[in-house]
CSV table of C-alpha atoms and ligand atoms in Angstrom, one decimal:
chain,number,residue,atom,x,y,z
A,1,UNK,CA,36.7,156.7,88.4
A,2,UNK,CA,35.5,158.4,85.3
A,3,UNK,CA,32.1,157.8,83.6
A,4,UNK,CA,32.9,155.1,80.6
A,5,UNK,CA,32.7,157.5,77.3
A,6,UNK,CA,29.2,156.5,75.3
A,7,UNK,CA,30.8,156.7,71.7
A,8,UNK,CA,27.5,156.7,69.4
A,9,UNK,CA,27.8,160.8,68.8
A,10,UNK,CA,31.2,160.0,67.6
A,11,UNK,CA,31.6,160.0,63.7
A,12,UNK,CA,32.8,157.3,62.3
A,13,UNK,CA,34.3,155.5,58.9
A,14,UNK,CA,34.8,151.9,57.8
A,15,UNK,CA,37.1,151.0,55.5
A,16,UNK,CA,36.9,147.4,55.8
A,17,UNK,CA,34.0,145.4,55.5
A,18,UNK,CA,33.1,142.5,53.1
A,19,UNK,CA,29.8,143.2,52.3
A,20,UNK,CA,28.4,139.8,51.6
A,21,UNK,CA,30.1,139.2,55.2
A,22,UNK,CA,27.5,141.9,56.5
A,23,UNK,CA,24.7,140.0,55.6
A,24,UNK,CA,22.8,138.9,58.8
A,25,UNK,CA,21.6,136.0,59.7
A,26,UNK,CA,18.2,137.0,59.5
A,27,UNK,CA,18.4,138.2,56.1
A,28,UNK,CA,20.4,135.2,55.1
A,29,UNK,CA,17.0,132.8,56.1
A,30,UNK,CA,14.9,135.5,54.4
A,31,UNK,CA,17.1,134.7,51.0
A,32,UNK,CA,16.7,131.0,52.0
A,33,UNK,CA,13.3,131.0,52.1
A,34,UNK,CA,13.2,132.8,49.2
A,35,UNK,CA,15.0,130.4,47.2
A,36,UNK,CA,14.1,127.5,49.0
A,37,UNK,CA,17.5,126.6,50.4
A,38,UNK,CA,18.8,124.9,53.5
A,39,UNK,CA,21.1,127.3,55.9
A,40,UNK,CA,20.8,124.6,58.6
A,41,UNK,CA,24.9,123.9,57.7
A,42,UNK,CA,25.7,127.6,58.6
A,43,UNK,CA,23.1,129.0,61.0
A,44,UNK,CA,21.5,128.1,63.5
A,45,UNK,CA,18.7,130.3,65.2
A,46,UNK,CA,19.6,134.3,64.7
A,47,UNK,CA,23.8,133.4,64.7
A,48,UNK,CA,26.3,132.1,61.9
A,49,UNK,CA,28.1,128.9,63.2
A,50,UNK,CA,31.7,128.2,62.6
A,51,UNK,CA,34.7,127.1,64.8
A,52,UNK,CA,37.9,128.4,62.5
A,53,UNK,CA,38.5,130.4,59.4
A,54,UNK,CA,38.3,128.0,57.2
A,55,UNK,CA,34.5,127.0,58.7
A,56,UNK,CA,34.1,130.6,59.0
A,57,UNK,CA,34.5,131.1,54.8
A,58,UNK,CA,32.4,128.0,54.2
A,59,UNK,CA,29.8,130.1,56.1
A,60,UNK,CA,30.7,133.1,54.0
A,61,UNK,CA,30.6,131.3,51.3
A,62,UNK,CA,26.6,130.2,51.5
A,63,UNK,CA,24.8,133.2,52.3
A,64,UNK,CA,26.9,134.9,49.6
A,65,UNK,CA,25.0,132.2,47.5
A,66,UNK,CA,21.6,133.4,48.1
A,67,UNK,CA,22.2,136.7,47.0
A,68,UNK,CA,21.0,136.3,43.4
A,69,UNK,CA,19.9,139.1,41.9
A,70,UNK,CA,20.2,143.2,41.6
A,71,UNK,CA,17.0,143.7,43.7
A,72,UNK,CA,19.0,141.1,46.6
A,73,UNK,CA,22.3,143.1,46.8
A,74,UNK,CA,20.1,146.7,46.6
A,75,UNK,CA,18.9,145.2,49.7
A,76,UNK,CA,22.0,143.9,51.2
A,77,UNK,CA,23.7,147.1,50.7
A,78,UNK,CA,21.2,149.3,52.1
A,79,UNK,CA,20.2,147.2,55.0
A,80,UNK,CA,23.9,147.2,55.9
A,81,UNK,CA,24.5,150.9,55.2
A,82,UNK,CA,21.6,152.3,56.7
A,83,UNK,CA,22.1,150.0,60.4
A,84,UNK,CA,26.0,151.6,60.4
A,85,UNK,CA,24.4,155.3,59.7
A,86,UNK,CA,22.1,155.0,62.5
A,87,UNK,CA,25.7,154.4,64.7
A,88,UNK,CA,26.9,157.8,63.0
A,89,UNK,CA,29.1,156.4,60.4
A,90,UNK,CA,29.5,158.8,57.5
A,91,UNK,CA,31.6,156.8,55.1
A,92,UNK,CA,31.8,153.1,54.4
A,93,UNK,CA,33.7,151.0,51.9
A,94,UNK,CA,32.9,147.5,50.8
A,95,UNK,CA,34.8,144.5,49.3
A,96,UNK,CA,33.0,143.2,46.5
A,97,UNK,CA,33.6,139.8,44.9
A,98,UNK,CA,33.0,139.5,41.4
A,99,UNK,CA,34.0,135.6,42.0
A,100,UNK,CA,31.0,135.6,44.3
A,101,UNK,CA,28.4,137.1,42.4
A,102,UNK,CA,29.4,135.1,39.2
A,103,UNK,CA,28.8,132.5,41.4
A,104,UNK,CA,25.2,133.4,42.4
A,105,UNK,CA,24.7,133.9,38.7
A,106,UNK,CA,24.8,137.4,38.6
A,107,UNK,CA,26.4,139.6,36.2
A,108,UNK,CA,29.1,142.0,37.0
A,109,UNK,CA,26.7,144.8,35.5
A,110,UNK,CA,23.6,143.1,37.9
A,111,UNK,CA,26.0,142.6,41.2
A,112,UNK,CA,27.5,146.4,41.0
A,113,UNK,CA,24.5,148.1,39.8
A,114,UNK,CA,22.8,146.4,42.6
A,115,UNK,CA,25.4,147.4,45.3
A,116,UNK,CA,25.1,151.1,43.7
A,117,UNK,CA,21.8,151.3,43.7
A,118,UNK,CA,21.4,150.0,47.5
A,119,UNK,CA,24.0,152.7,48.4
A,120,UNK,CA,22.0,155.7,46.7
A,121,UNK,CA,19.2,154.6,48.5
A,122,UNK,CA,21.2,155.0,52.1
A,123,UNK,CA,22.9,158.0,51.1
A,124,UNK,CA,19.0,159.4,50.2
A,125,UNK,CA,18.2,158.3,53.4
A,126,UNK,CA,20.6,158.9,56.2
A,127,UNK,CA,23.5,161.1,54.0
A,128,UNK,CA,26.1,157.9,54.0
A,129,UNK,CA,29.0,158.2,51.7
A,130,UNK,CA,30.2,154.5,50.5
A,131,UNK,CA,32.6,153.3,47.8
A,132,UNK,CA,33.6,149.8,46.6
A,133,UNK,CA,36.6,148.2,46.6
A,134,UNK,CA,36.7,145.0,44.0
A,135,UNK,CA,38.7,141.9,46.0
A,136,UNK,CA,40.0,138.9,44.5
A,137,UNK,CA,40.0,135.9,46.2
A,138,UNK,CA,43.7,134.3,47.2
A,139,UNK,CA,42.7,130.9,47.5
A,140,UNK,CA,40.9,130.9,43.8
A,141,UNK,CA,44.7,131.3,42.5
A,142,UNK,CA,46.6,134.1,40.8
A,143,UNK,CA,44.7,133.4,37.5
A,144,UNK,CA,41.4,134.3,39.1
A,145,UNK,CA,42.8,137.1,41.1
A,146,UNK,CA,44.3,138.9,37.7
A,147,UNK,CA,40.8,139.1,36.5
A,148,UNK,CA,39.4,140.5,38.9
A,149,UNK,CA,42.0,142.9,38.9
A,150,UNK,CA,41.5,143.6,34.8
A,151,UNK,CA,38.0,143.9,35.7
A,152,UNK,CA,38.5,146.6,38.4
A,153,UNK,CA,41.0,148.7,35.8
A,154,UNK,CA,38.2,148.5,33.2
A,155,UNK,CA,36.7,150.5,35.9
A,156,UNK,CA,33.2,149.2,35.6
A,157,UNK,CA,31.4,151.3,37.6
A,158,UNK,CA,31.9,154.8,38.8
A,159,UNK,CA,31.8,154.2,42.8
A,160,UNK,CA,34.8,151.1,42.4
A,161,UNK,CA,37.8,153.0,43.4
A,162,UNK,CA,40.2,150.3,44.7
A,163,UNK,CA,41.4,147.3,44.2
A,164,UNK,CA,42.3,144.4,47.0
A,165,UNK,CA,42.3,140.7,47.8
A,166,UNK,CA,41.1,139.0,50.9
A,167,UNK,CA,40.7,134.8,51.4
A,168,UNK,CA,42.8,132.4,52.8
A,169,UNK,CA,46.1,134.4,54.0
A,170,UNK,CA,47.9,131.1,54.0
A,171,UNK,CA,47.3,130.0,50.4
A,172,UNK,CA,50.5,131.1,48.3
A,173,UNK,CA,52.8,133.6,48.4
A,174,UNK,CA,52.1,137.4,47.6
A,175,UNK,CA,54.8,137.7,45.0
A,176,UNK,CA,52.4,135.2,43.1
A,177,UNK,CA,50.2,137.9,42.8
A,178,UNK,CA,52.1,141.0,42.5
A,179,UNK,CA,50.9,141.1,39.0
A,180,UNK,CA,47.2,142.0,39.8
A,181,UNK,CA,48.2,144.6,42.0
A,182,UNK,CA,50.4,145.9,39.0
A,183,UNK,CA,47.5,146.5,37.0
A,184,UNK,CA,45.1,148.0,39.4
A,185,UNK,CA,47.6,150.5,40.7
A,186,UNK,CA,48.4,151.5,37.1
A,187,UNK,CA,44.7,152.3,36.3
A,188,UNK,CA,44.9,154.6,39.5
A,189,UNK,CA,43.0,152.3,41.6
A,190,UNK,CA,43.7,152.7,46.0
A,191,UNK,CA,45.2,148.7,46.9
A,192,UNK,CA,44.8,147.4,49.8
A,193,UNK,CA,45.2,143.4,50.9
A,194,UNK,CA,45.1,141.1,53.7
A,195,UNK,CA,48.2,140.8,55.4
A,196,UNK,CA,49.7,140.2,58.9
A,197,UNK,CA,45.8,138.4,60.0
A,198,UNK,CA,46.8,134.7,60.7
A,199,UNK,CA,49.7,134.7,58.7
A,200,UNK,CA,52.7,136.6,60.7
A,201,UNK,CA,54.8,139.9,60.1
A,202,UNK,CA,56.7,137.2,56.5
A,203,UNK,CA,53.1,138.1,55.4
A,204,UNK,CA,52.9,142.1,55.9
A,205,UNK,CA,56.7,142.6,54.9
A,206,UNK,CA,56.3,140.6,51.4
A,207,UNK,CA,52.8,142.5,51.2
A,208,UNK,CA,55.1,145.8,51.1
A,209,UNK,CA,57.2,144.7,49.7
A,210,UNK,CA,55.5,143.0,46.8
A,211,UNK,CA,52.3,145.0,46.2
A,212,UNK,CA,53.4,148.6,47.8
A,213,UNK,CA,49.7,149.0,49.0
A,214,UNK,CA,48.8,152.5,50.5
A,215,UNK,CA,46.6,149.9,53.5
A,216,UNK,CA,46.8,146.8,54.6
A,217,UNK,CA,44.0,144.5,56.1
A,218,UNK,CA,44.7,144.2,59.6
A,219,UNK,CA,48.2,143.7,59.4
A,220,UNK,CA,47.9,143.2,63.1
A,221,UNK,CA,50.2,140.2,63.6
A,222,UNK,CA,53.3,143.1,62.5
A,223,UNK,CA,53.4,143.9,66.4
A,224,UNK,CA,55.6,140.6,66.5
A,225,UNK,CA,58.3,142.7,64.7
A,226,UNK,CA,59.3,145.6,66.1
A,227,UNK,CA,61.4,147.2,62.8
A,228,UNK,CA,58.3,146.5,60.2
A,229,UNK,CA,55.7,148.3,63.0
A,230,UNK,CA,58.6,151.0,63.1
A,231,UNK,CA,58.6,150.9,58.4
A,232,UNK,CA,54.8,150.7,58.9
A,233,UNK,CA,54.9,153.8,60.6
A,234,UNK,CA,57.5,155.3,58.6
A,235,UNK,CA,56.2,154.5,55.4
A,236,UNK,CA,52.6,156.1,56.4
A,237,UNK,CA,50.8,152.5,55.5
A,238,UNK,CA,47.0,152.4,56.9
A,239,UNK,CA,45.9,149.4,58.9
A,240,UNK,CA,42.7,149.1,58.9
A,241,UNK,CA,42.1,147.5,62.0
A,242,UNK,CA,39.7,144.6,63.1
A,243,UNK,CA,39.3,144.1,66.8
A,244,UNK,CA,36.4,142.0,66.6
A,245,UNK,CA,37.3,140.1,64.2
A,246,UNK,CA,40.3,139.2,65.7
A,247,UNK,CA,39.3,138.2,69.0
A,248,UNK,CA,36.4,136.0,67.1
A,249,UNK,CA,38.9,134.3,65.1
A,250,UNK,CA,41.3,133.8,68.2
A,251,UNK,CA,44.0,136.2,66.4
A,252,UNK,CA,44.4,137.4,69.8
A,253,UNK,CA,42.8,136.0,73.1
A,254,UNK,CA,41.8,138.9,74.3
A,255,UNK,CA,41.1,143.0,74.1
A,256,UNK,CA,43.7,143.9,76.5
A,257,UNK,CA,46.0,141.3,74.5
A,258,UNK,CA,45.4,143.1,71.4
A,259,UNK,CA,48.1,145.6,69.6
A,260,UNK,CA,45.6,148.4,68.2
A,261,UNK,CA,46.5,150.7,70.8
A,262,UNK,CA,50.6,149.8,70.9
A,263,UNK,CA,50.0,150.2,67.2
A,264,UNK,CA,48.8,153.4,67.0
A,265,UNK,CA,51.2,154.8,70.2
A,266,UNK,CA,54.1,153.3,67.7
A,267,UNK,CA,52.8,156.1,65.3
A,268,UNK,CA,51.5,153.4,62.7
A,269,UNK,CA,48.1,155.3,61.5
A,270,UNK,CA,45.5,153.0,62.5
A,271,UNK,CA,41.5,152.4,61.8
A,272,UNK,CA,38.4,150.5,62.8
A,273,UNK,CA,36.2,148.0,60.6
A,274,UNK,CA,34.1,145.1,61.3
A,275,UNK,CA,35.1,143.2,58.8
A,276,UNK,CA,32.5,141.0,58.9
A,277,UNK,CA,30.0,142.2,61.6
A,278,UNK,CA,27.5,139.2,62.5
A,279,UNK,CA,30.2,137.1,61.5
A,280,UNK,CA,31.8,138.4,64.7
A,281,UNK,CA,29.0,139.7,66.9
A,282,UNK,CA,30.1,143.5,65.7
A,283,UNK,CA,29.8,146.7,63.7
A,284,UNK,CA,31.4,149.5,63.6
A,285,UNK,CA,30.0,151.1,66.5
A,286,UNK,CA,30.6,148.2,68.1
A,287,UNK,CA,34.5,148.5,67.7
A,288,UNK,CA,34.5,152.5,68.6
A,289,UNK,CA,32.9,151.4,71.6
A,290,UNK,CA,35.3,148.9,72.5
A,291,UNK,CA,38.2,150.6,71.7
A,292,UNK,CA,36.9,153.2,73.6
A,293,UNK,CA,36.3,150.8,76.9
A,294,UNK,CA,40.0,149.3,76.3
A,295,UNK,CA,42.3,151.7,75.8
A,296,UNK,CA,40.0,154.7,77.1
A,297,UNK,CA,40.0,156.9,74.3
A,298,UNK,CA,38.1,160.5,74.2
A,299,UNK,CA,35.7,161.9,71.9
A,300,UNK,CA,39.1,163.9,70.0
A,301,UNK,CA,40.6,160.7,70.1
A,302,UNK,CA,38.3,158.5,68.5
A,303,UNK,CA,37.6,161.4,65.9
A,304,UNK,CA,41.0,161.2,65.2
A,305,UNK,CA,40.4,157.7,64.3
A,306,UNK,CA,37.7,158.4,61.8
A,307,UNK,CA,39.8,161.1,60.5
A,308,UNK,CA,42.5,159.1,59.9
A,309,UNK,CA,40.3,156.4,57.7
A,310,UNK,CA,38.9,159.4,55.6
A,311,UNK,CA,43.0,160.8,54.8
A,312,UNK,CA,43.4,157.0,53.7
A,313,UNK,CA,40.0,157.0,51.9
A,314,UNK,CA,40.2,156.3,48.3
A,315,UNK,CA,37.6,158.7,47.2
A,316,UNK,CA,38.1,162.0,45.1
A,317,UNK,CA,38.9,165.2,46.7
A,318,UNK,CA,36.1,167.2,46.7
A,319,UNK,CA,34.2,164.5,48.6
A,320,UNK,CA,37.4,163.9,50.7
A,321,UNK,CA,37.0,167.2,52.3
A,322,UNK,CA,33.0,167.6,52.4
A,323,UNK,CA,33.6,164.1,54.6
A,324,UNK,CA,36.5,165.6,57.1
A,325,UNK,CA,33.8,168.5,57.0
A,326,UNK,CA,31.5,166.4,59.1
A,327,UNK,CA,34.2,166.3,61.5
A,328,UNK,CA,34.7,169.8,62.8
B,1,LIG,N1,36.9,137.3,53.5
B,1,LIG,C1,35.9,137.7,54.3
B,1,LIG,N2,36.4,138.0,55.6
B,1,LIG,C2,37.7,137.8,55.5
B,1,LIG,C3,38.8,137.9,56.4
B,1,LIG,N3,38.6,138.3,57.7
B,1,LIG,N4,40.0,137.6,56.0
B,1,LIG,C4,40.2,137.1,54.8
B,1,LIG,N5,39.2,137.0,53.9
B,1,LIG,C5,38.0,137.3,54.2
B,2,LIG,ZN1,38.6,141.3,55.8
């Protein structure tokens, strides 16, 4: 029997990952005690506690809350960045929620100039190359999401290069929001949405359909179809790919249950996020590792992987190709 394959050397990139999901639990009661506030509903000791999605954004939900200020989401950003460097990820992009920050009380010109400066300081510090990806929130309604959208197109800030929405998969239909999408796409920003998590392959066909997004999130629950998995494949659509996240949320029971690996031998292109790592006991080293266990992929494989996620990258050219650089 061969050796299990130790996958921290690998290079790796993460397209999906909510960043006010990546706060830990730690820094959470650090912002609590800060702003003398009661996490006692969400955590307990050093993990977040939830039973279903719904719990699991009400959790979400209140440490986004005690991120108040730039200085907070410098911090946020950088702890975030600089713990995925260490696992040799090169390239990271982040939802950001307007709706959450505004929130907080924030300003949009406090919450991204906070997130930008806590990526400069990780790209000083470990070379990490990160963009940000505005999302509106489904649940908050189409209105809500079309601003968010006009805000993104407005293109506030130099590192926001795409445009998606996450939230409740089940709220709506996608047609109801096709408009958003509209106007992000025509100010040339990458779209991406959540599709195909806990709502089935209705969900990731009317996503295609509807919004014409170059990725989708997850879009996992499309292995119950087996024409859309062969139009993902055909059309060239990204999915960027949970594993964690989907066990934790009982998408599927179990690693050797899930589709990554039919996925990808059905030609879709597929990637690996956390989503939201202490949500879900992960990061992105974390899923290389157990993709890596499962499935038994090499080093070329798994480089493949992260190859794949910086093709589907929405960042500009030049730094496209210093970032598939890293890989040779
Ligand atoms: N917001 C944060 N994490 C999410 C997820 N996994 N699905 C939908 N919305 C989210
Ligand atoms: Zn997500």
């Amino acid at each position: 029997m061969t050796e299990p394959l130790d996958t921290t050397a690998i290079r790796k990139a993460e397209l999906h990952c909510h960043i006010e999901g990546a706060a830990s639990p730690s820094l959470v009661k650090a912002q609590a005690r800060k702003y003398d506030a009661d996490v006692s509903g969400f955590i307990s000791g050093d993990t977040y506690v939830w039973s279903d999605f719904t719990e699991f954004l009400t959790a979400y939900d209140g440490a986004a809350s005690l991120f108040r200020t730039e200085e907070d989401y410098a911090l946020l950003a950088r702890t975030y960045l600089e713990e995925i460097a260490a696992e040799n990820a090169i390239y990271a992009e982040i939802f950001v929620s307007p709706d959450h920050a505004v929130a907080a009380g924030l300003s949009n010109a406090a919450y991204f100039g906070g997130l930008a400066e806590g990526i400069a300081q990780a790209k000083a510090s470990s070379g990490i190359e990160c963009r940000m990806i505005i999302v509106g929130i489904r649940h908050l309604g189409a209105e809500k999401v079309e601003a968010a959208a006009r805000l993104a197109a407005a293109r506030p800030h130099p590192l926001i290069t795409g445009f998606g929405m996450a939230g409740e998969e089940r709220f709506g239909q996608v047609a109801d929001f096709a408009r958003a999408f509209d106007i992000a796409r025509d100010a040339g920003l990458g779209i991406t949405i959540h599709a195909g998590e806990l709502a089935g392959p209705e969900s990731v066909r009317a996503a295609l359909d509807h919004v014409r997004p170059s990725r989708l999130g997850h879009g996992v629950r499309a292995i119950e179809d087996t024409a859309l998995v062969q139009r993902i494949a055909d059309e060239g659509v990204v999915l960027e790919v949970c594993p964690g996240s989907n066990l934790a949320l009982n998408v599927f029971p179990d690693i050797s249950s899930h589709p990554f690996d039919r996925l990808r031998r059905a030609g879709v292109k597929v990637t690996l996020s956390s989503d939201d790592p202490p949500h879900f006991a992960s990061s992105v080293g974390r899923e290389y590792q157990m993709a890596a266990d499962a499935w038994g992929y090499d080093a070329p494989e798994l480089t493949e992987i992260t190859r794949t996620a910086i093709e589907a990258a929405f960042v500009d050219a030049q730094t496209r190709a210093n970032l598939l650089g890293q890989l040779d």
